[in-house]
Coordinates of C-alpha atoms in Angstrom, one line a residue:
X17 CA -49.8 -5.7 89.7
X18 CA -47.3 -3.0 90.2
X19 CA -43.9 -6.1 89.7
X20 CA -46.3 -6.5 85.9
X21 CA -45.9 -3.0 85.2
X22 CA -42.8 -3.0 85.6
X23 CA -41.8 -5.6 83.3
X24 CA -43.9 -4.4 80.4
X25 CA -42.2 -0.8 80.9
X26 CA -38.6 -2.8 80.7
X27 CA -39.8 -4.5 77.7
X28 CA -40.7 -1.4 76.0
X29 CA -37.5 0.5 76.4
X30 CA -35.7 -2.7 75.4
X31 CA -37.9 -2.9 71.9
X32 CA -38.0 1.3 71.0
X33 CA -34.1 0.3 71.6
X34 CA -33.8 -1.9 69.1
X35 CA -35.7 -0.3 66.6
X36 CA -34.0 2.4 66.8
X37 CA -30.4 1.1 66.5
X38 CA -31.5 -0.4 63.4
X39 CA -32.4 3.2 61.7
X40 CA -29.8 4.3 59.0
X41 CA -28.2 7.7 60.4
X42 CA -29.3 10.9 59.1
X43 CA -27.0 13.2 58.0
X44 CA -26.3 16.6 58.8
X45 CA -27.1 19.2 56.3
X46 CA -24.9 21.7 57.9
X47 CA -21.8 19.3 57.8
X48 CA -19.2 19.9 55.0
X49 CA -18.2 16.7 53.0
X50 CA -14.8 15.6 53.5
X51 CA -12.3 15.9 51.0
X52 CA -10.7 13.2 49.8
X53 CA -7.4 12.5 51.1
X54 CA -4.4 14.1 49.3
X55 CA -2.2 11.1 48.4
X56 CA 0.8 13.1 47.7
X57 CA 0.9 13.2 44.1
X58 CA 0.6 17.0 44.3
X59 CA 0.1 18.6 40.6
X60 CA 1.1 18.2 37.0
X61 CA 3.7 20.3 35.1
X62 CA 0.6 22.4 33.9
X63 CA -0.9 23.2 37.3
X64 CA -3.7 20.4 37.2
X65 CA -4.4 18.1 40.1
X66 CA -2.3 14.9 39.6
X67 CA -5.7 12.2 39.2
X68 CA -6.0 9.2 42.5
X69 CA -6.5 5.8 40.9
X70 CA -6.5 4.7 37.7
X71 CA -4.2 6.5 35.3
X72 CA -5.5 8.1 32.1
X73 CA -5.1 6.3 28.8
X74 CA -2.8 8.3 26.3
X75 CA -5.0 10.1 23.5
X76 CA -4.5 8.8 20.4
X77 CA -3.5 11.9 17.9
X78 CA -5.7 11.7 15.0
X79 CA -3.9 11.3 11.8
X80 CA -3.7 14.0 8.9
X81 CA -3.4 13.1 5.2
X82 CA -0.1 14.6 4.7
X83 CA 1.3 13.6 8.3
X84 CA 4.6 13.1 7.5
X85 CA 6.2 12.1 11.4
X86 CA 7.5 8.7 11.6
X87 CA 8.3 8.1 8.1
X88 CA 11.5 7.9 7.2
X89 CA 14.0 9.4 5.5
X90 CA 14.8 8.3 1.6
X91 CA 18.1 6.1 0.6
X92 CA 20.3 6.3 -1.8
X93 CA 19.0 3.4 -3.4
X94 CA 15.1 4.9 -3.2
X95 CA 16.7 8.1 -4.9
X96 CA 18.0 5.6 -7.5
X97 CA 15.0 3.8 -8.2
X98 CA 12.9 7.0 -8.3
X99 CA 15.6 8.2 -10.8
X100 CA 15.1 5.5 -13.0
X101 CA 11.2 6.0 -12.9
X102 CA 9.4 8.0 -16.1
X103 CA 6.7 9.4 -14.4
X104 CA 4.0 11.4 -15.8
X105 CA 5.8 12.3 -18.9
X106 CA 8.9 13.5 -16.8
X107 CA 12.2 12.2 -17.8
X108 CA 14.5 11.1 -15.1
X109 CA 17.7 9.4 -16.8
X110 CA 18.7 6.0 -15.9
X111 CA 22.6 6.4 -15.4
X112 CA 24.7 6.8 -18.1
X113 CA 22.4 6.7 -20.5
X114 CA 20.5 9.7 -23.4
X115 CA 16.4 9.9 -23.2
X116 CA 15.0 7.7 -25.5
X117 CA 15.3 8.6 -29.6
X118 CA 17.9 10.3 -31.2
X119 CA 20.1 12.4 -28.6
X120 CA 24.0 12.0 -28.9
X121 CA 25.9 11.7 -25.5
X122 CA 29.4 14.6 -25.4
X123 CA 31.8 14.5 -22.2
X124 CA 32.1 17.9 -21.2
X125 CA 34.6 19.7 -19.0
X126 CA 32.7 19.0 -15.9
X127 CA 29.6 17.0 -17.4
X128 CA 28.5 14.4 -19.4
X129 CA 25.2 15.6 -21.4
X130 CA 23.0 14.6 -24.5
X131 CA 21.9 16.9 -26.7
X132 CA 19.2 17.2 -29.5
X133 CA 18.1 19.6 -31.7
X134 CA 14.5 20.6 -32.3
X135 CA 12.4 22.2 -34.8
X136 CA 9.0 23.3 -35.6
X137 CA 7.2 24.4 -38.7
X138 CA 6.6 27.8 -37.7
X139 CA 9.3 30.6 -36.6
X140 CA 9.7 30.8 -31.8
X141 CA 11.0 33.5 -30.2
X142 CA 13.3 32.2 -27.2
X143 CA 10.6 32.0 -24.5
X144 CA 9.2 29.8 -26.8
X145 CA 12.6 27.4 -27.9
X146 CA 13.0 27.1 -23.6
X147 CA 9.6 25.7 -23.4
X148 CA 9.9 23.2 -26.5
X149 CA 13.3 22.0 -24.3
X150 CA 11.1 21.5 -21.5
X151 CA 8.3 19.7 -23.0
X152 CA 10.9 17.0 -24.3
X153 CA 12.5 15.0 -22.0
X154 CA 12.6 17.6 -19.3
X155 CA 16.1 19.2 -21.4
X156 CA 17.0 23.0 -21.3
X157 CA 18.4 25.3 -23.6
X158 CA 22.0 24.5 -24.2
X159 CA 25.4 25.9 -25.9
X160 CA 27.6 24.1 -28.3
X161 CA 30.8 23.4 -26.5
X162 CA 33.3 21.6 -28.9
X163 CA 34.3 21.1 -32.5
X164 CA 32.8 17.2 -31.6
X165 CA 29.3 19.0 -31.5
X166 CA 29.6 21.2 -34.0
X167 CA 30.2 18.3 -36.6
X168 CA 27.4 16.2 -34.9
X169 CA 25.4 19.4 -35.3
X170 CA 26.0 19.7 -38.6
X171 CA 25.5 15.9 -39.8
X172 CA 21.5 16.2 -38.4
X173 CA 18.6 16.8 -40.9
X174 CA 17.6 20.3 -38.9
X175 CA 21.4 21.4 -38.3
X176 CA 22.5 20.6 -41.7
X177 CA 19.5 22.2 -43.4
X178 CA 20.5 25.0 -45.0
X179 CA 16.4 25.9 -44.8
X180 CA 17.1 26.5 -40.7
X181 CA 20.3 28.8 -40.7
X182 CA 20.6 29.4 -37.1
X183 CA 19.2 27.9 -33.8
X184 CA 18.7 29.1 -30.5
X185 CA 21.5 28.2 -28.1
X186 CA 22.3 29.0 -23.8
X187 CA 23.2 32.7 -23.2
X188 CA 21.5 36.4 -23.3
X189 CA 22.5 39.3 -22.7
X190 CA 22.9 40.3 -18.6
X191 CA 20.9 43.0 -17.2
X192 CA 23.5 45.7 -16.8
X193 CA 24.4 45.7 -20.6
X194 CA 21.0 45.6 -21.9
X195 CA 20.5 48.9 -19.5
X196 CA 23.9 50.3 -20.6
X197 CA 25.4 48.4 -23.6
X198 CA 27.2 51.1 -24.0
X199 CA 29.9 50.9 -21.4
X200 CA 33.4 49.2 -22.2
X201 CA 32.5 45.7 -20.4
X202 CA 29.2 45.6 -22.5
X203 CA 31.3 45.9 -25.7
X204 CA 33.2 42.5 -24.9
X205 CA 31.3 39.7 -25.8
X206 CA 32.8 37.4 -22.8
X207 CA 31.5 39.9 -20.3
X208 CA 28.5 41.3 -22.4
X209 CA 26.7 37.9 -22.1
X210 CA 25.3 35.6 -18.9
X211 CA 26.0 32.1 -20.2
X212 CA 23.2 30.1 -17.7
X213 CA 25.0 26.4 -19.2
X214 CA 26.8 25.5 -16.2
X215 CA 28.4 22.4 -17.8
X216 CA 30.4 24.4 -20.6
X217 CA 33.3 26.6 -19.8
X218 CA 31.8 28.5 -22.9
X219 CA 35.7 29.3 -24.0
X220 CA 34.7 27.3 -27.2
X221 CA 31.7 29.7 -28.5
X222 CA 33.5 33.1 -27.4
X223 CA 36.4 31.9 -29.5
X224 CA 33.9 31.2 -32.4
X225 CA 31.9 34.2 -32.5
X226 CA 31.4 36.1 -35.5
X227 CA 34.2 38.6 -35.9
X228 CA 32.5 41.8 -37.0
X229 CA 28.7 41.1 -35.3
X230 CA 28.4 42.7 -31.6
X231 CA 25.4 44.6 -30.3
X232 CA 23.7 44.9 -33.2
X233 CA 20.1 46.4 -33.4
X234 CA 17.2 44.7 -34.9
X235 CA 13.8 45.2 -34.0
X236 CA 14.4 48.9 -32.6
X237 CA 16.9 47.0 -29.6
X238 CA 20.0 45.2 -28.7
X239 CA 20.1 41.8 -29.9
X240 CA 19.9 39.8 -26.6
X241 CA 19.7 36.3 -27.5
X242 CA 22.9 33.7 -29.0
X243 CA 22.5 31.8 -32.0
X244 CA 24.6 29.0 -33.9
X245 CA 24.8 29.2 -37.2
X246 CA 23.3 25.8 -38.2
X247 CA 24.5 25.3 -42.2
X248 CA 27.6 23.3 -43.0
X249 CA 30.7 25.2 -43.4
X250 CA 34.6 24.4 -42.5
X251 CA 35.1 24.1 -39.1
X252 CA 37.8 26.5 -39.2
X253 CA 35.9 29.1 -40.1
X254 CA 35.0 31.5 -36.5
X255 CA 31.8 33.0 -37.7
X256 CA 29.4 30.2 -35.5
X257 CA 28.1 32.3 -33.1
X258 CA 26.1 35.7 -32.9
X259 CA 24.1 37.8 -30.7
X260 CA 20.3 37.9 -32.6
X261 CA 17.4 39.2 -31.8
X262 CA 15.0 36.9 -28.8
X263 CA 11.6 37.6 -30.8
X264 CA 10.0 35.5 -33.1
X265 CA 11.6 36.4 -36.3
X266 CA 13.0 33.7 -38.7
X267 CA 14.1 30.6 -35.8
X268 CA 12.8 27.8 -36.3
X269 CA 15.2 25.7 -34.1
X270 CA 17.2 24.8 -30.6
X271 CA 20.0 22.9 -29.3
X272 CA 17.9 21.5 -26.3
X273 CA 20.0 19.2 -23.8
X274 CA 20.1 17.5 -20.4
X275 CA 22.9 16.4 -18.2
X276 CA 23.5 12.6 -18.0
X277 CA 24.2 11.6 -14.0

């Protein structure tokens, strides 16, 4: 009876053995969990953790409308073509050649321009003869630089006209004679005057001016603004050019031109 005991009490120990292998372990609460092995990529330029596995896909930068990187820089030959374009009104010459209508092309010193007069029905002052110059052609205000102009001037329906006697041209007085005309430079016309035409040597109208008319007063001040006398007379004669008055007084034209590239 006893041997019987002792068999069941083996084959008990034997079963609570099993069972108990077969248990999943329980884990200690108190026990820290283990860091993950450094794998010696150490950290980042910034200070940050270099990342174990997988790397990180580069972000992609979002896009702004007027992002400009990665375009490239304009040719010559784009600069051509955008030259040759008439955008929006704007006129861009085409090489060589005068805006469209009835400019005539002159070889200056330094430049090649077209030039065209224009009039309106009603009396400018000069802020008002720049802006017509503007509005056509993109031109500017510009000074007569040759006998060659001055005939083609006068052979035009507004510079022949003896209705329109003078015309707006490049050139005002400069800021330290209009303070103090008074002082011997300010009583020269060739140093009296700022002449803002950068393709005339302007030796042609300073040897044209009007002999006897320098500073004069109209309008309670100095005359600040040039004129050319627009009605035919001999091309000899000197009296072509004259300080007059910028207001709106009794204008009705200006020699408007642009530079040909």
């Amino acid at each position: 009876m006893s041997g019987k005991l002792l068999i069941f009490f083996v084959l008990g120990c034997s079963f609570l053995f099993v069972v108990d292998s077969r248990r999943p372990p329980i884990q200690d609460d108190n026990v820290e969990e283990e860091c993950e092995e450094d794998d010696g990529g150490g950290y980042d330029s910034d200070g940050r953790p270099n990342r174990v596995g997988a790397t990180r896909p580069p972000a992609t930068r979002q896009r702004a409308e007027d992002d400009w990187d990665g375009v490239e820089e304009p040719t010559d030959d784009d600069y051509l073509r955008y030259e040759n374009t008439n955008q929006e009104g704007i006129c861009l010459l085409e090489r060589g050649k005068c805006p469209q209508g009835d400019w005539r092309m002159f070889k200056r010193h330094n430049e090649t321009v077209c030039l065209k007069i224009y009039g309106t029905p009603y009396n400018i002052d000069h802020s008002t003869a720049a802006k017509i110059c503007r509005e056509q052609a993109n031109a500017r205000v510009m000074t007569v630089d040759s006998d060659e102009e001055r005939r083609w001037i006068y052979s035009t329906p507004l510079g022949g006209n003896g209705t329109y006697q003078m015309m707006f041209i490049a050139g005002n007085r400069n800021r330290e004679c209009k303070t103090n005309p008074l002082i011997p430079k300010c009583a020269d016309k060739n140093t009296a005057f700022t002449q803002y035409d950068g393709t005339s040597d302007h030796k042609y109208i300073y040897s044209r001016w009007a002999p006897t008319i320098l500073n004069r007063f109209l309008f309670g001040g100095y005359d600040d603004c040039l004129v050319f006398l627009t009605f035919p007379h001999a091309i000899s004669l000197d009296h072509a050019v004259q300080d007059f008055t910028c207001n709106k007084y009794i204008l009705n034209t200006v020699l408007c031109g642009v530079t040909v590239m």
